[in-house]
Amino acid sequence: MTAAAALLDIRRIYVEPAAAELPRGKEILARFPQAQLVEVESHNRIDELYGDETNVNRWVRIKREALVLGVKKSLTARPNGRSADFIAPSTANGCAMACAYCYVPRHKGYSNPITVFANIDRITGYLGRHAGRQGVKPAPNECDPHAWVYDIGENSDCSVDARISDNVRDLVTLFRDLPNAKASFATKHVNRDLLDWDPRGRTRVRFSLMPARDSKLLDIRTSPIAERMAAIDDFVAAGYEVHVNFSPVVVRDGWLEDWAELLDQLDASIGPAAKQQLAAEVIFLTHNRDLHEVNVGWHPKAEELIWRPDLQQGKRSQNGSWNVRYRTGSKGRYVAALVDLIGSRTPYCRVRYAF
């Protein structure tokens, strides 16, 4: 079975009529001719998917078998300033993978299949105009020394999205020709189809890495860590800028020793060209009470690792949800220890930020 077939077996497509009439919508429907079509008024109001707690028992099955096809109504590029200068309008949200710590399900309730937006021409047109208005970047920052960076995959994994439609390829093509901007996305899925897209250095792929021991428990339905590291050189050779996300960092007994092993594996896996341009984002785990309650219903073993009241403290987020993160004071020591370890094991890997 191919990687794509293992992830996706689309049997039902929930579709907005307006999306079905667009060229991209027609292309997507043609890719899955056997799928049952269910007409919906809105891509984000589907009662049998969102808000139905009985779907916890079908968490992974829904991700594999359901697809939502809609139209992106509101187009904004939100300022970010950490990983990217701007968060681009989504061309998709949700994911076929099932990482236990993923924040996207918090917004959807008890189910989180891929939603793909068919009005890609409107999205790329907006981004081209937005980048044009920015002009030349006036000064370097931690996002990039020269280009305005747009995260194109905040709420999805673009490597998986590319198995559904050509939306991601259209974005890579757009940024290839923008002189002052580049695209960026994090991924846990190796999709080698992207190697043929000729990005010319204008798309940054951030492979997410963590110790294999954690990944096997938390990164459900993703590419193995070793496969992600093995792909780095090939993506660099294909014209991508390749960074790594050390994310999420999970604190447990022996965590720092396992990160040392991972860094040694990374060092042995990549060549000089990749090392010369490598940089990292370091992000420690943030979890969420509502997601914790969902996960207990389908993957309680993961919660033993990532729901740790003895190590974590709560904080109300801007949208009113209750998040937990490692305790103030202790977290600072954890961050410093890992950054020091990165400096000693992979000194060529610049840490763009760590929190």
PDB file of N, CA and C in Angstrom, residues 7-52:
ATOM      1  N   LEU A   7      -3.077   6.858   3.979  1.00  0.00           N
ATOM      2  CA  LEU A   7      -3.619   8.044   4.621  1.00  0.00           C
ATOM      3  C   LEU A   7      -5.045   8.337   4.200  1.00  0.00           C
ATOM      4  N   LEU A   8      -5.338   8.155   2.916  1.00  0.00           N
ATOM      5  CA  LEU A   8      -6.592   8.644   2.352  1.00  0.00           C
ATOM      6  C   LEU A   8      -7.325   7.563   1.584  1.00  0.00           C
ATOM      7  N   ASP A   9      -8.559   7.342   1.953  1.00  0.00           N
ATOM      8  CA  ASP A   9      -9.468   6.460   1.218  1.00  0.00           C
ATOM      9  C   ASP A   9     -10.815   7.180   1.188  1.00  0.00           C
ATOM     10  N   ILE A  10     -10.876   8.250   0.382  1.00  0.00           N
ATOM     11  CA  ILE A  10     -12.004   9.169   0.419  1.00  0.00           C
ATOM     12  C   ILE A  10     -13.269   8.480  -0.096  1.00  0.00           C
ATOM     13  N   ARG A  11     -14.261   8.376   0.789  1.00  0.00           N
ATOM     14  CA  ARG A  11     -15.520   7.724   0.458  1.00  0.00           C
ATOM     15  C   ARG A  11     -16.709   8.671   0.487  1.00  0.00           C
ATOM     16  N   ARG A  12     -16.544   9.808   1.150  1.00  0.00           N
ATOM     17  CA  ARG A  12     -17.644  10.763   1.246  1.00  0.00           C
ATOM     18  C   ARG A  12     -17.069  12.170   1.173  1.00  0.00           C
ATOM     19  N   ILE A  13     -17.633  12.995   0.297  1.00  0.00           N
ATOM     20  CA  ILE A  13     -17.203  14.377   0.148  1.00  0.00           C
ATOM     21  C   ILE A  13     -18.373  15.291   0.483  1.00  0.00           C
ATOM     22  N   TYR A  14     -18.188  16.117   1.501  1.00  0.00           N
ATOM     23  CA  TYR A  14     -19.166  17.133   1.866  1.00  0.00           C
ATOM     24  C   TYR A  14     -18.823  18.381   1.052  1.00  0.00           C
ATOM     25  N   VAL A  15     -19.723  18.830   0.209  1.00  0.00           N
ATOM     26  CA  VAL A  15     -19.352  19.846  -0.770  1.00  0.00           C
ATOM     27  C   VAL A  15     -20.339  21.006  -0.789  1.00  0.00           C
ATOM     28  N   GLU A  16     -19.785  22.219  -0.740  1.00  0.00           N
ATOM     29  CA  GLU A  16     -20.581  23.410  -0.983  1.00  0.00           C
ATOM     30  C   GLU A  16     -20.844  23.510  -2.490  1.00  0.00           C
ATOM     31  N   PRO A  17     -22.075  23.783  -2.906  1.00  0.00           N
ATOM     32  CA  PRO A  17     -22.368  23.865  -4.342  1.00  0.00           C
ATOM     33  C   PRO A  17     -21.455  24.837  -5.089  1.00  0.00           C
ATOM     34  N   ALA A  18     -21.132  25.976  -4.472  1.00  0.00           N
ATOM     35  CA  ALA A  18     -20.277  26.955  -5.143  1.00  0.00           C
ATOM     36  C   ALA A  18     -18.878  26.398  -5.395  1.00  0.00           C
ATOM     37  N   ALA A  19     -18.381  25.577  -4.473  1.00  0.00           N
ATOM     38  CA  ALA A  19     -17.060  24.976  -4.648  1.00  0.00           C
ATOM     39  C   ALA A  19     -17.058  23.970  -5.789  1.00  0.00           C
ATOM     40  N   ALA A  20     -18.141  23.228  -5.923  1.00  0.00           N
ATOM     41  CA  ALA A  20     -18.233  22.220  -6.978  1.00  0.00           C
ATOM     42  C   ALA A  20     -18.237  22.838  -8.366  1.00  0.00           C
ATOM     43  N   GLU A  21     -18.601  24.110  -8.468  1.00  0.00           N
ATOM     44  CA  GLU A  21     -18.677  24.774  -9.766  1.00  0.00           C
ATOM     45  C   GLU A  21     -17.353  25.384 -10.203  1.00  0.00           C
ATOM     46  N   LEU A  22     -16.410  25.512  -9.278  1.00  0.00           N
ATOM     47  CA  LEU A  22     -15.120  26.109  -9.612  1.00  0.00           C
ATOM     48  C   LEU A  22     -14.196  25.086 -10.268  1.00  0.00           C
ATOM     49  N   PRO A  23     -13.263  25.529 -11.123  1.00  0.00           N
ATOM     50  CA  PRO A  23     -12.364  24.570 -11.788  1.00  0.00           C
ATOM     51  C   PRO A  23     -11.619  23.658 -10.825  1.00  0.00           C
ATOM     52  N   ARG A  24     -11.115  24.201  -9.719  1.00  0.00           N
ATOM     53  CA  ARG A  24     -10.378  23.366  -8.770  1.00  0.00           C
ATOM     54  C   ARG A  24     -11.327  22.378  -8.098  1.00  0.00           C
ATOM     55  N   GLY A  25     -12.531  22.810  -7.790  1.00  0.00           N
ATOM     56  CA  GLY A  25     -13.511  21.901  -7.214  1.00  0.00           C
ATOM     57  C   GLY A  25     -13.819  20.747  -8.147  1.00  0.00           C
ATOM     58  N   LYS A  26     -13.988  21.034  -9.418  1.00  0.00           N
ATOM     59  CA  LYS A  26     -14.254  19.982 -10.395  1.00  0.00           C
ATOM     60  C   LYS A  26     -13.085  19.006 -10.490  1.00  0.00           C
ATOM     61  N   GLU A  27     -11.859  19.526 -10.426  1.00  0.00           N
ATOM     62  CA  GLU A  27     -10.673  18.657 -10.467  1.00  0.00           C
ATOM     63  C   GLU A  27     -10.656  17.713  -9.266  1.00  0.00           C
ATOM     64  N   ILE A  28     -10.947  18.247  -8.087  1.00  0.00           N
ATOM     65  CA  ILE A  28     -10.913  17.423  -6.876  1.00  0.00           C
ATOM     66  C   ILE A  28     -11.992  16.350  -6.932  1.00  0.00           C
ATOM     67  N   LEU A  29     -13.190  16.708  -7.326  1.00  0.00           N
ATOM     68  CA  LEU A  29     -14.264  15.713  -7.427  1.00  0.00           C
ATOM     69  C   LEU A  29     -13.919  14.631  -8.442  1.00  0.00           C
ATOM     70  N   ALA A  30     -13.227  15.011  -9.509  1.00  0.00           N
ATOM     71  CA  ALA A  30     -12.843  14.023 -10.521  1.00  0.00           C
ATOM     72  C   ALA A  30     -11.786  13.050 -10.002  1.00  0.00           C
ATOM     73  N   ARG A  31     -11.020  13.461  -9.000  1.00  0.00           N
ATOM     74  CA  ARG A  31     -10.000  12.575  -8.430  1.00  0.00           C
ATOM     75  C   ARG A  31     -10.624  11.463  -7.593  1.00  0.00           C
ATOM     76  N   PHE A  32     -11.834  11.689  -7.122  1.00  0.00           N
ATOM     77  CA  PHE A  32     -12.489  10.708  -6.251  1.00  0.00           C
ATOM     78  C   PHE A  32     -13.873  10.385  -6.805  1.00  0.00           C
ATOM     79  N   PRO A  33     -13.933   9.759  -7.982  1.00  0.00           N
ATOM     80  CA  PRO A  33     -15.232   9.565  -8.652  1.00  0.00           C
ATOM     81  C   PRO A  33     -16.165   8.614  -7.920  1.00  0.00           C
ATOM     82  N   GLN A  34     -15.629   7.748  -7.060  1.00  0.00           N
ATOM     83  CA  GLN A  34     -16.466   6.780  -6.356  1.00  0.00           C
ATOM     84  C   GLN A  34     -17.044   7.328  -5.055  1.00  0.00           C
ATOM     85  N   ALA A  35     -16.600   8.517  -4.665  1.00  0.00           N
ATOM     86  CA  ALA A  35     -17.029   9.061  -3.373  1.00  0.00           C
ATOM     87  C   ALA A  35     -18.484   9.511  -3.421  1.00  0.00           C
ATOM     88  N   GLN A  36     -19.186   9.298  -2.322  1.00  0.00           N
ATOM     89  CA  GLN A  36     -20.548   9.809  -2.166  1.00  0.00           C
ATOM     90  C   GLN A  36     -20.481  11.321  -1.931  1.00  0.00           C
ATOM     91  N   LEU A  37     -21.315  12.080  -2.632  1.00  0.00           N
ATOM     92  CA  LEU A  37     -21.335  13.526  -2.465  1.00  0.00           C
ATOM     93  C   LEU A  37     -22.494  13.925  -1.561  1.00  0.00           C
ATOM     94  N   VAL A  38     -22.175  14.750  -0.573  1.00  0.00           N
ATOM     95  CA  VAL A  38     -23.179  15.253   0.358  1.00  0.00           C
ATOM     96  C   VAL A  38     -23.157  16.768   0.271  1.00  0.00           C
ATOM     97  N   GLU A  39     -24.207  17.370  -0.225  1.00  0.00           N
ATOM     98  CA  GLU A  39     -24.257  18.821  -0.359  1.00  0.00           C
ATOM     99  C   GLU A  39     -24.450  19.465   1.007  1.00  0.00           C
ATOM    100  N   VAL A  40     -23.662  20.485   1.291  1.00  0.00           N
ATOM    101  CA  VAL A  40     -23.757  21.204   2.558  1.00  0.00           C
ATOM    102  C   VAL A  40     -23.820  22.693   2.290  1.00  0.00           C
ATOM    103  N   GLU A  41     -24.461  23.396   3.198  1.00  0.00           N
ATOM    104  CA  GLU A  41     -24.587  24.843   3.041  1.00  0.00           C
ATOM    105  C   GLU A  41     -23.280  25.546   3.331  1.00  0.00           C
ATOM    106  N   SER A  42     -22.536  25.030   4.321  1.00  0.00           N
ATOM    107  CA  SER A  42     -21.281  25.667   4.720  1.00  0.00           C
ATOM    108  C   SER A  42     -20.273  24.611   5.130  1.00  0.00           C
ATOM    109  N   HIS A  43     -19.025  24.794   4.733  1.00  0.00           N
ATOM    110  CA  HIS A  43     -17.975  23.817   5.043  1.00  0.00           C
ATOM    111  C   HIS A  43     -17.701  23.712   6.536  1.00  0.00           C
ATOM    112  N   ASN A  44     -18.017  24.736   7.307  1.00  0.00           N
ATOM    113  CA  ASN A  44     -17.727  24.685   8.749  1.00  0.00           C
ATOM    114  C   ASN A  44     -18.964  24.477   9.607  1.00  0.00           C
ATOM    115  N   ARG A  45     -20.068  24.087   8.983  1.00  0.00           N
ATOM    116  CA  ARG A  45     -21.270  23.749   9.743  1.00  0.00           C
ATOM    117  C   ARG A  45     -21.843  22.439   9.201  1.00  0.00           C
ATOM    118  N   ILE A  46     -21.249  21.351   9.673  1.00  0.00           N
ATOM    119  CA  ILE A  46     -21.669  20.012   9.242  1.00  0.00           C
ATOM    120  C   ILE A  46     -21.927  19.206  10.509  1.00  0.00           C
ATOM    121  N   ASP A  47     -23.167  19.080  10.872  1.00  0.00           N
ATOM    122  CA  ASP A  47     -23.530  18.533  12.180  1.00  0.00           C
ATOM    123  C   ASP A  47     -22.972  17.138  12.409  1.00  0.00           C
ATOM    124  N   GLU A  48     -22.979  16.289  11.396  1.00  0.00           N
ATOM    125  CA  GLU A  48     -22.543  14.911  11.620  1.00  0.00           C
ATOM    126  C   GLU A  48     -21.028  14.795  11.756  1.00  0.00           C
ATOM    127  N   LEU A  49     -20.303  15.873  11.469  1.00  0.00           N
ATOM    128  CA  LEU A  49     -18.855  15.868  11.659  1.00  0.00           C
ATOM    129  C   LEU A  49     -18.437  16.646  12.890  1.00  0.00           C
ATOM    130  N   TYR A  50     -18.913  17.875  13.028  1.00  0.00           N
ATOM    131  CA  TYR A  50     -18.400  18.780  14.046  1.00  0.00           C
ATOM    132  C   TYR A  50     -19.355  18.859  15.235  1.00  0.00           C
ATOM    133  N   GLY A  51     -18.784  18.738  16.418  1.00  0.00           N
ATOM    134  CA  GLY A  51     -19.576  18.892  17.618  1.00  0.00           C
ATOM    135  C   GLY A  51     -20.300  17.648  18.083  1.00  0.00           C
ATOM    136  N   ASP A  52     -20.087  16.530  17.398  1.00  0.00           N
ATOM    137  CA  ASP A  52     -20.736  15.267  17.784  1.00  0.00           C
ATOM    138  C   ASP A  52     -19.708  14.410  18.516  1.00  0.00           C
TER     139      ASP A  52
END
